[in-house]
C-alpha positions as a Python dict, from the first residue, in 0.01 Angstrom:
ca = {
    (1, 'M'): (0, 0, 0),
    (2, 'Q'): (-273, -240, -106),
    (3, 'P'): (-204, -612, -82),
    (4, 'H'): (-144, -794, -407),
    (5, 'R'): (-370, -1095, -450),
    (6, 'Q'): (-261, -1431, -586),
    (7, 'G'): (-484, -1723, -687),
    (8, 'A'): (-407, -2093, -667),
    (9, 'A'): (-276, -2102, -1025),
    (10, 'A'): (-27, -1828, -944),
    (11, 'L'): (124, -1996, -638),
    (12, 'P'): (465, -2066, -801),
    (13, 'V'): (489, -1700, -893),
    (14, 'A'): (369, -1605, -546),
    (15, 'R'): (651, -1802, -391),
    (16, 'R'): (907, -1619, -605),
    (17, 'L'): (747, -1291, -503),
    (18, 'S'): (708, -1384, -136),
    (19, 'S'): (938, -1106, -18),
    (20, 'A'): (741, -842, -205),
    (21, 'L'): (411, -978, -80),
    (22, 'L'): (537, -986, 278),
    (23, 'L'): (627, -620, 256),
    (24, 'A'): (273, -555, 137),
    (25, 'G'): (137, -720, 449),
    (26, 'F'): (-19, -1009, 261),
    (27, 'S'): (82, -1368, 200),
    (28, 'T'): (-68, -1671, 29),
    (29, 'F'): (-46, -2027, 158),
    (30, 'A'): (-156, -2354, 4),
    (31, 'I'): (-382, -2567, 218),
    (32, 'F'): (-527, -2898, 112),
    (33, 'V'): (-875, -3028, 177),
    (34, 'P'): (-963, -3385, 71),
    (35, 'G'): (-1058, -3371, -296),
    (36, 'M'): (-972, -3006, -352),
    (37, 'A'): (-673, -2772, -332),
    (38, 'Q'): (-731, -2413, -223),
    (39, 'S'): (-532, -2098, -175),
    (40, 'A'): (-581, -1931, 160),
    (41, 'E'): (-488, -1577, 245),
    (42, 'A'): (-315, -1434, 548),
    (43, 'W'): (-342, -1076, 668),
    (44, 'H'): (-105, -882, 893),
    (45, 'F'): (-247, -550, 1017),
    (46, 'T'): (-88, -275, 1220),
    (47, 'F'): (-263, 48, 1314),
    (48, 'G'): (-136, 398, 1250),
    (49, 'A'): (235, 312, 1232),
    (50, 'A'): (431, 133, 960),
    (51, 'K'): (580, -205, 1049),
    (52, 'P'): (777, -434, 813),
    (53, 'G'): (560, -712, 679),
    (54, 'Y'): (236, -547, 787),
    (55, 'T'): (-44, -354, 618),
    (56, 'T'): (-92, -20, 790),
    (57, 'V'): (-454, 58, 869),
    (58, 'D'): (-563, 416, 937),
    (59, 'A'): (-878, 528, 1115),
    (60, 'G'): (-1049, 649, 797),
    (61, 'M'): (-1025, 318, 613),
    (62, 'A'): (-1385, 205, 574),
    (63, 'Y'): (-1430, -144, 435),
    (64, 'D'): (-1368, -148, 62),
    (65, 'A'): (-1412, -459, -152),
    (66, 'K'): (-1117, -369, -377),
    (67, 'R'): (-887, -321, -79),
    (68, 'G'): (-1033, -626, 95),
    (69, 'F'): (-1047, -491, 450),
    (70, 'G'): (-1160, -198, 661),
    (71, 'F'): (-1387, -69, 933),
    (72, 'E'): (-1762, -119, 918),
    (73, 'P'): (-1999, 183, 929),
    (74, 'G'): (-2025, 352, 1267),
    (75, 'A'): (-1669, 283, 1378),
    (76, 'E'): (-1521, 567, 1580),
    (77, 'V'): (-1158, 470, 1621),
    (78, 'R'): (-815, 623, 1668),
    (79, 'T'): (-498, 483, 1508),
    (80, 'V'): (-199, 626, 1694),
    (81, 'G'): (51, 345, 1670),
    (82, 'Y'): (-226, 124, 1802),
    (83, 'L'): (-600, 96, 1752),
    (84, 'A'): (-822, 241, 2023),
    (85, 'A'): (-1187, 334, 2059),
    (86, 'S'): (-1432, 463, 2314),
    (87, 'K'): (-1714, 237, 2194),
    (88, 'P'): (-1741, -103, 2020),
    (89, 'F'): (-1681, -131, 1646),
    (90, 'Y'): (-1643, -385, 1365),
    (91, 'F'): (-1343, -462, 1143),
    (92, 'T'): (-1366, -687, 836),
    (93, 'A'): (-1112, -868, 616),
    (94, 'D'): (-1182, -1079, 307),
    (95, 'L'): (-1095, -1448, 337),
    (96, 'P'): (-1178, -1771, 154),
    (97, 'E'): (-1364, -2049, 332),
    (98, 'G'): (-1156, -2226, 594),
    (99, 'N'): (-1018, -2214, 947),
    (100, 'Y'): (-789, -1934, 1063),
    (101, 'N'): (-579, -1849, 1362),
    (102, 'V'): (-630, -1488, 1465),
    (103, 'T'): (-353, -1343, 1681),
    (104, 'V'): (-410, -1004, 1844),
    (105, 'K'): (-159, -799, 2039),
    (106, 'L'): (-359, -613, 2303),
    (107, 'G'): (-250, -310, 2505),
    (108, 'A'): (-17, -18, 2443),
    (109, 'R'): (275, 173, 2587),
    (110, 'D'): (77, 465, 2728),
    (111, 'T'): (-270, 342, 2818),
    (112, 'A'): (-449, 66, 3004),
    (113, 'S'): (-693, -148, 2807),
    (114, 'N'): (-989, -380, 2837),
    (115, 'T'): (-1084, -575, 2525),
    (116, 'T'): (-1349, -831, 2435),
    (117, 'I'): (-1352, -979, 2084),
    (118, 'K'): (-1634, -1160, 1908),
    (119, 'S'): (-1612, -1302, 1556),
    (120, 'E'): (-1850, -1321, 1264),
    (121, 'L'): (-2196, -1307, 1425),
    (122, 'R'): (-2131, -1240, 1796),
    (123, 'R'): (-1928, -1557, 1865),
    (124, 'L'): (-1737, -1489, 2186),
    (125, 'M'): (-1361, -1537, 2140),
    (126, 'L'): (-1186, -1329, 2406),
    (127, 'E'): (-1355, -1206, 2722),
    (128, 'N'): (-1247, -890, 2905),
    (129, 'V'): (-871, -912, 2857),
    (130, 'S'): (-719, -626, 3060),
    (131, 'T'): (-368, -480, 3043),
    (132, 'A'): (-199, -204, 3240),
    (133, 'A'): (-29, 87, 3065),
    (134, 'G'): (298, -25, 2910),
    (135, 'V'): (196, -393, 2912),
    (136, 'T'): (84, -596, 2611),
    (137, 'D'): (-89, -934, 2597),
    (138, 'T'): (-82, -1148, 2283),
    (139, 'R'): (-377, -1384, 2240),
    (140, 'T'): (-471, -1630, 1965),
    (141, 'F'): (-809, -1780, 1881),
    (142, 'T'): (-927, -2001, 1596),
    (143, 'V'): (-1220, -1906, 1373),
    (144, 'N'): (-1415, -2059, 1085),
    (145, 'V'): (-1518, -1876, 768),
    (146, 'R'): (-1761, -2035, 524),
    (147, 'T'): (-1990, -1976, 226),
    (148, 'P'): (-2316, -2152, 126),
    (149, 'R'): (-2145, -2345, -154),
    (150, 'I'): (-2140, -2724, -114),
    (151, 'R'): (-1856, -2891, -300),
    (152, 'A'): (-1899, -3245, -422),
    (153, 'V'): (-1750, -3517, -204),
    (154, 'P'): (-1832, -3889, -204),
    (155, 'G'): (-2198, -3924, -117),
    (156, 'V'): (-2268, -3549, -135),
    (157, 'A'): (-2365, -3367, -455),
    (158, 'A'): (-2242, -3016, -532),
    (159, 'G'): (-2485, -2733, -467),
    (160, 'V'): (-2567, -2466, -210),
    (161, 'V'): (-2730, -2449, 132),
    (162, 'D'): (-3095, -2346, 112),
    (163, 'L'): (-3058, -2031, 320),
    (164, 'K'): (-3354, -1859, 484),
    (165, 'V'): (-3432, -1535, 302),
    (166, 'P'): (-3392, -1261, 414),
    (167, 'R'): (-3273, -1374, 757),
    (168, 'E'): (-2954, -1548, 650),
    (169, 'T'): (-2888, -1328, 348),
    (170, 'V'): (-2923, -994, 527),
    (171, 'S'): (-2916, -980, 908),
    (172, 'E'): (-2706, -1298, 931),
    (173, 'A'): (-2504, -1257, 611),
    (174, 'R'): (-2180, -1239, 810),
    (175, 'T'): (-2207, -1611, 883),
    (176, 'W'): (-2194, -1697, 512),
    (177, 'D'): (-1984, -1436, 332),
    (178, 'R'): (-1622, -1461, 219),
    (179, 'R'): (-1507, -1235, 500),
    (180, 'L'): (-1408, -1244, 864),
    (181, 'T'): (-1576, -976, 1071),
    (182, 'L'): (-1436, -903, 1416),
    (183, 'E'): (-1639, -719, 1678),
    (184, 'I'): (-1396, -523, 1895),
    (185, 'N'): (-1565, -453, 2227),
    (186, 'G'): (-1482, -382, 2591),
    (187, 'S'): (-1463, -82, 2821),
    (188, 'H'): (-1141, 43, 2654),
    (189, 'P'): (-1033, -174, 2359),
    (190, 'V'): (-672, -126, 2249),
    (191, 'I'): (-505, -336, 1976),
    (192, 'E'): (-152, -300, 1843),
    (193, 'S'): (-175, -560, 1566),
    (194, 'I'): (-392, -834, 1416),
    (195, 'D'): (-251, -1137, 1232),
    (196, 'I'): (-481, -1376, 1047),
    (197, 'A'): (-332, -1699, 912),
    (198, 'P'): (-489, -2013, 762),
    (199, 'V'): (-460, -2322, 977),
    (200, 'T'): (-540, -2689, 936),
    (201, 'A'): (-729, -2738, 1260),
    (202, 'P'): (-1004, -2969, 1385),
    (203, 'T'): (-1355, -2828, 1373),
    (204, 'I'): (-1659, -2857, 1597),
    (205, 'F'): (-1967, -2820, 1379),
    (206, 'L'): (-2298, -2721, 1539),
    (207, 'L'): (-2645, -2812, 1417),
    (208, 'G'): (-2955, -2701, 1600),
    (209, 'D'): (-3234, -2450, 1641),
    (210, 'S'): (-3255, -2092, 1769),
    (211, 'T'): (-3120, -2189, 2111),
    (212, 'V'): (-2795, -2290, 1936),
    (213, 'S'): (-2777, -2060, 1632),
    (214, 'D'): (-2590, -1733, 1586),
    (215, 'Q'): (-2853, -1483, 1696),
    (216, 'P'): (-2802, -1154, 1506),
    (217, 'G'): (-2877, -906, 1785),
    (218, 'E'): (-2938, -830, 2150),
    (219, 'P'): (-3101, -932, 2377),
    (220, 'Y'): (-3098, -1279, 2217),
    (221, 'N'): (-2803, -1513, 2243),
    (222, 'S'): (-2733, -1887, 2225),
    (223, 'W'): (-2494, -2135, 2379),
    (224, 'G'): (-2349, -2186, 2030),
    (225, 'Q'): (-2234, -1824, 2023),
    (226, 'M'): (-2068, -1856, 2363),
    (227, 'L'): (-1906, -2194, 2299),
    (228, 'P'): (-1579, -2075, 2131),
    (229, 'R'): (-1482, -1882, 2444),
    (230, 'F'): (-1437, -2210, 2634),
    (231, 'F'): (-1182, -2362, 2395),
    (232, 'K'): (-812, -2307, 2350),
    (233, 'P'): (-674, -2195, 2014),
    (234, 'G'): (-627, -2482, 1773),
    (235, 'I'): (-989, -2588, 1725),
    (236, 'A'): (-1261, -2398, 1538),
    (237, 'V'): (-1635, -2381, 1602),
    (238, 'A'): (-1854, -2364, 1289),
    (239, 'N'): (-2214, -2288, 1382),
    (240, 'L'): (-2465, -2401, 1117),
    (241, 'A'): (-2766, -2402, 1349),
    (242, 'Q'): (-3067, -2195, 1243),
    (243, 'S'): (-3379, -2059, 1409),
    (244, 'G'): (-3700, -2255, 1371),
    (245, 'E'): (-3537, -2569, 1238),
    (246, 'T'): (-3547, -2943, 1302),
    (247, 'Y'): (-3342, -3249, 1213),
    (248, 'R'): (-3566, -3273, 906),
    (249, 'D'): (-3478, -2918, 802),
    (250, 'S'): (-3109, -2993, 848),
    (251, 'L'): (-3148, -3261, 582),
    (252, 'S'): (-3378, -3078, 342),
    (253, 'R'): (-3194, -2744, 352),
    (254, 'R'): (-2865, -2930, 310),
    (255, 'R'): (-2701, -2798, 626),
    (256, 'L'): (-2576, -3148, 705),
    (257, 'D'): (-2447, -3181, 346),
    (258, 'K'): (-2254, -2856, 390),
    (259, 'I'): (-2088, -2995, 702),
    (260, 'L'): (-2004, -3323, 526),
    (261, 'S'): (-1844, -3126, 241),
    (262, 'M'): (-1616, -2938, 485),
    (263, 'M'): (-1550, -3214, 737),
    (264, 'R'): (-1211, -3368, 794),
    (265, 'P'): (-1172, -3709, 962),
    (266, 'G'): (-1196, -3668, 1339),
    (267, 'D'): (-1407, -3351, 1331),
    (268, 'T'): (-1698, -3327, 1573),
    (269, 'V'): (-2065, -3257, 1494),
    (270, 'M'): (-2279, -3152, 1791),
    (271, 'M'): (-2655, -3168, 1730),
    (272, 'Q'): (-2937, -3028, 1944),
    (273, 'F'): (-3291, -3026, 1809),
    (274, 'G'): (-3628, -3075, 1978),
    (275, 'H'): (-3807, -2746, 2033),
    (276, 'N'): (-3936, -2727, 1677),
    (277, 'D'): (-3948, -3102, 1611),
    (278, 'Q'): (-4212, -3102, 1886),
    (279, 'K'): (-4446, -2903, 1659),
    (280, 'Q'): (-4460, -3191, 1411),
    (281, 'I'): (-4687, -3383, 1649),
    (282, 'K'): (-4966, -3125, 1613),
    (283, 'D'): (-4942, -3149, 1235),
    (284, 'N'): (-4932, -3530, 1235),
    (285, 'K'): (-4589, -3515, 1071),
    (286, 'G'): (-4387, -3709, 1324),
    (287, 'G'): (-4309, -3783, 1683),
    (288, 'P'): (-4016, -3824, 1922),
    (289, 'F'): (-3990, -4204, 1912),
    (290, 'T'): (-4053, -4241, 1538),
    (291, 'T'): (-3946, -3979, 1284),
    (292, 'Y'): (-3729, -3782, 1531),
    (293, 'K'): (-3520, -4086, 1617),
    (294, 'D'): (-3497, -4189, 1252),
    (295, 'E'): (-3369, -3847, 1151),
    (296, 'I'): (-3111, -3859, 1430),
    (297, 'R'): (-2999, -4195, 1292),
    (298, 'Q'): (-2961, -4050, 942),
    (299, 'H'): (-2738, -3774, 1077),
    (300, 'V'): (-2523, -4006, 1286),
    (301, 'E'): (-2471, -4255, 1003),
    (302, 'A'): (-2381, -3981, 750),
    (303, 'I'): (-2135, -3816, 988),
    (304, 'R'): (-1964, -4147, 1060),
    (305, 'R'): (-1939, -4234, 690),
    (306, 'H'): (-1736, -3917, 645),
    (307, 'G'): (-1509, -3983, 941),
    (308, 'G'): (-1676, -3747, 1186),
    (309, 'I'): (-1771, -3787, 1551),
    (310, 'P'): (-2144, -3730, 1618),
    (311, 'V'): (-2258, -3589, 1951),
    (312, 'I'): (-2632, -3593, 2032),
    (313, 'I'): (-2754, -3323, 2272),
    (314, 'S'): (-3097, -3311, 2434),
    (315, 'S'): (-3274, -2974, 2430),
    (316, 'M'): (-3258, -2752, 2736),
    (317, 'E'): (-3593, -2687, 2901),
    (318, 'R'): (-3809, -2381, 2863),
    (319, 'R'): (-3862, -2157, 3162),
    (320, 'R'): (-4169, -2303, 3335),
    (321, 'F'): (-4234, -2325, 3713),
    (322, 'D'): (-4517, -2478, 3912),
    (323, 'N'): (-4683, -2308, 4210),
    (324, 'A'): (-4417, -2450, 4440),
    (325, 'G'): (-4138, -2293, 4236),
    (326, 'K'): (-4018, -2622, 4081),
    (327, 'P'): (-3907, -2619, 3713),
    (328, 'Q'): (-4151, -2800, 3486),
    (329, 'E'): (-4067, -3028, 3195),
    (330, 'T'): (-4210, -2966, 2849),
    (331, 'L'): (-3961, -3160, 2633),
    (332, 'T'): (-3940, -3487, 2827),
    (333, 'D'): (-4020, -3723, 2539),
    (334, 'Y'): (-3771, -3559, 2304),
    (335, 'A'): (-3499, -3568, 2568),
    (336, 'A'): (-3573, -3937, 2625),
    (337, 'A'): (-3570, -4006, 2250),
    (338, 'A'): (-3234, -3830, 2214),
    (339, 'R'): (-3088, -4041, 2494),
    (340, 'Q'): (-3230, -4361, 2347),
    (341, 'S'): (-3086, -4276, 2006),
    (342, 'A'): (-2741, -4219, 2153),
    (343, 'E'): (-2755, -4551, 2340),
    (344, 'E'): (-2881, -4747, 2039),
    (345, 'L'): (-2630, -4590, 1800),
    (346, 'G'): (-2339, -4588, 2041),
    (347, 'A'): (-2299, -4211, 2002),
    (348, 'A'): (-2178, -3957, 2255),
    (349, 'F'): (-2462, -3791, 2446),
    (350, 'I'): (-2491, -3464, 2639),
    (351, 'D'): (-2805, -3439, 2850),
    (352, 'L'): (-2851, -3062, 2840),
    (353, 'H'): (-3217, -3116, 2926),
    (354, 'A'): (-3122, -3267, 3262),
    (355, 'M'): (-2854, -3003, 3320),
    (356, 'S'): (-3088, -2711, 3254),
    (357, 'L'): (-3343, -2805, 3521),
    (358, 'P'): (-3112, -2761, 3825),
    (359, 'L'): (-2979, -2442, 3664),
    (360, 'Y'): (-3326, -2289, 3655),
    (361, 'A'): (-3403, -2422, 4003),
    (362, 'A'): (-3086, -2265, 4144),
    (363, 'L'): (-3173, -1929, 3989),
    (364, 'G'): (-3534, -1949, 4107),
    (365, 'V'): (-3859, -1817, 3966),
    (366, 'E'): (-3747, -1453, 3962),
    (367, 'G'): (-3373, -1502, 3922),
    (368, 'S'): (-3416, -1723, 3617),
    (369, 'K'): (-3574, -1429, 3434),
    (370, 'L'): (-3225, -1280, 3420),
    (371, 'A'): (-3112, -1575, 3203),
    (372, 'F'): (-3377, -1525, 2934),
    (373, 'A'): (-3421, -1265, 2662),
    (374, 'E'): (-3647, -969, 2730),
    (375, 'P'): (-3713, -812, 2388),
    (376, 'E'): (-3939, -548, 2540),
    (377, 'P'): (-3969, -421, 2899),
    (378, 'G'): (-4189, -662, 3089),
    (379, 'K'): (-4211, -906, 2795),
    (380, 'L'): (-4000, -1213, 2872),
    (381, 'D'): (-3917, -1482, 2617),
    (382, 'N'): (-3926, -1803, 2820),
    (383, 'T'): (-3761, -2013, 2547),
    (384, 'H'): (-3467, -1805, 2427),
    (385, 'H'): (-3176, -1699, 2640),
    (386, 'N'): (-2979, -1380, 2679),
    (387, 'A'): (-2600, -1360, 2702),
    (388, 'Y'): (-2584, -1470, 3066),
    (389, 'G'): (-2815, -1768, 3019),
    (390, 'S'): (-2635, -1888, 2708),
    (391, 'Y'): (-2295, -1844, 2877),
    (392, 'E'): (-2405, -2078, 3157),
    (393, 'L'): (-2553, -2333, 2914),
    (394, 'A'): (-2235, -2327, 2704),
    (395, 'Q'): (-2040, -2427, 3015),
    (396, 'A'): (-2284, -2713, 3069),
    (397, 'V'): (-2228, -2830, 2709),
    (398, 'V'): (-1850, -2811, 2749),
    (399, 'T'): (-1874, -3015, 3070),
    (400, 'G'): (-2094, -3271, 2895),
    (401, 'L'): (-1841, -3296, 2613),
    (402, 'R'): (-1569, -3384, 2863),
    (403, 'Q'): (-1789, -3629, 3053),
    (404, 'A'): (-1881, -3804, 2726),
    (405, 'G'): (-1510, -3855, 2646),
    (406, 'V'): (-1527, -3678, 2309),
    (407, 'P'): (-1171, -3618, 2176),
    (408, 'A'): (-1243, -3248, 2116),
    (409, 'A'): (-1253, -3207, 2494),
    (410, 'Q'): (-873, -3191, 2495),
    (411, 'W'): (-905, -2832, 2367),
    (412, 'I'): (-1127, -2714, 2653),
    (413, 'A'): (-978, -2398, 2803),
    (414, 'D'): (-804, -2424, 3137),
    (415, 'G'): (-1040, -2392, 3432),
    (416, 'Y'): (-1351, -2507, 3244),
    (417, 'G'): (-1526, -2837, 3181),
    (418, 'N'): (-1638, -2897, 3541),
    (419, 'F'): (-1952, -2684, 3552),
    (420, 'D'): (-2214, -2765, 3814),
    (421, 'S'): (-2545, -2633, 3684),
    (422, 'A'): (-2687, -2637, 4038),
    (423, 'H'): (-2431, -2369, 4128),
    (424, 'P'): (-2430, -2120, 3837),
    (425, 'D'): (-2212, -1810, 3815),
    (426, 'P'): (-2366, -1513, 3998),
    (427, 'V'): (-2557, -1293, 3757),
    (428, 'A'): (-2404, -984, 3919),
    (429, 'K'): (-2054, -1097, 3818),
    (430, 'F'): (-2139, -1160, 3453),
    (431, 'A'): (-1963, -892, 3246),
    (432, 'V'): (-1957, -991, 2878),
    (433, 'P'): (-2039, -661, 2700),
    (434, 'A'): (-2344, -640, 2475),
    (435, 'S'): (-2289, -625, 2101),
    (436, 'P'): (-2363, -302, 1916),
    (437, 'T'): (-2616, -299, 1634),
    (438, 'F'): (-2455, -406, 1307),
    (439, 'S'): (-2553, -207, 999),
    (440, 'N'): (-2522, -465, 723),
    (441, 'E'): (-2476, -282, 395),
    (442, 'R'): (-2366, -593, 207),
    (443, 'P'): (-2649, -850, 179),
    (444, 'L'): (-2528, -1190, 66),
    (445, 'G'): (-2535, -1221, -312),
    (446, 'D'): (-2386, -1460, -563),
    (447, 'E'): (-2040, -1400, -418),
    (448, 'G'): (-2145, -1598, -114),
    (449, 'N'): (-2168, -1913, -324),
    (450, 'K'): (-1811, -1897, -450),
}
């Protein structure tokens, strides 16, 4: 049975028909955002076996826009009372913009399991959750879904984010469409059910460059993609960082405006720019202690006007070593300018620049190569990190958040928030599985602006 959809205007009718909708596996809730009322949808999926109140999903159900959910191309799955697969796959469900709690019941009666889940564009949510045969484990994580549309709020005009074409409209379209895409990964993923429900939850917004942004494919990764793994359910991470950008781009492309249009009082905005701002010196378009600091100020003041909590982060270093094997600094002035801005503005500060240097030193000249992306054999990218490197940097950011006393730190997952970058996790023990290639057959169109 296909779920019956209800809009905001039909909510009274939806309430009268709640029993029928529940049997269809679909429900509609009203959530309220300052200045605008929305309807938000909830999905309840079970796999291969009927269950009251749930939509039954069979293995052959490819994503279909009319149905509103399904498997992405390339999925090789079995639905036998639970969902199982021998290789990673993607599952998508349509949702309006907002925050959602996703609850998954992992494991099954007759098989062991090992499941990793990433959301949207490779954002790590659950890492290697294992169950023995006959044992299930129910986990919840909180995700953010958004579109490019900017709604009008005081001080922010309506419009859309100036997305990079084709990067954000094709290979990164999942970060902006009206859908939630889950990457189901692991050595033997097994899922009995998936429940997706709207939630009014605090949000951590990210602004930054390619070392923060949702990288679309292996071997590249960022600390922004790893960050959700280190938080408990109840707080969402919305990553609006983008490759090649600066504080100036955040303003001109209206990424900051998009955040201000979604922000609720008490939300957190974490900002890390510097790598590309540095290029403005060569073009006589700015410098660390002039335009860079002024653009930081503009961000901090705007975030505070809308009730948010700004967090300034200095850029991690590039991989550079001298002949003695000591890490070299290439972003010193920008790190100093970020610190000065935080002190002058009274904003929280995370010195990721200072944390990255002992990390690279601990790994060493050769070992540090295993923290950076290698797009081709023998060709190392000494600026951008792979999954392991970004996982370690994300822990440094989480620790900095706690040390800075930012309220969002109360959601840090148990056992984290005390990372010592001079003693990183052994590379040999890192086991987050790589993401499969995603065949995006739905480039972002006008629907993304709704």
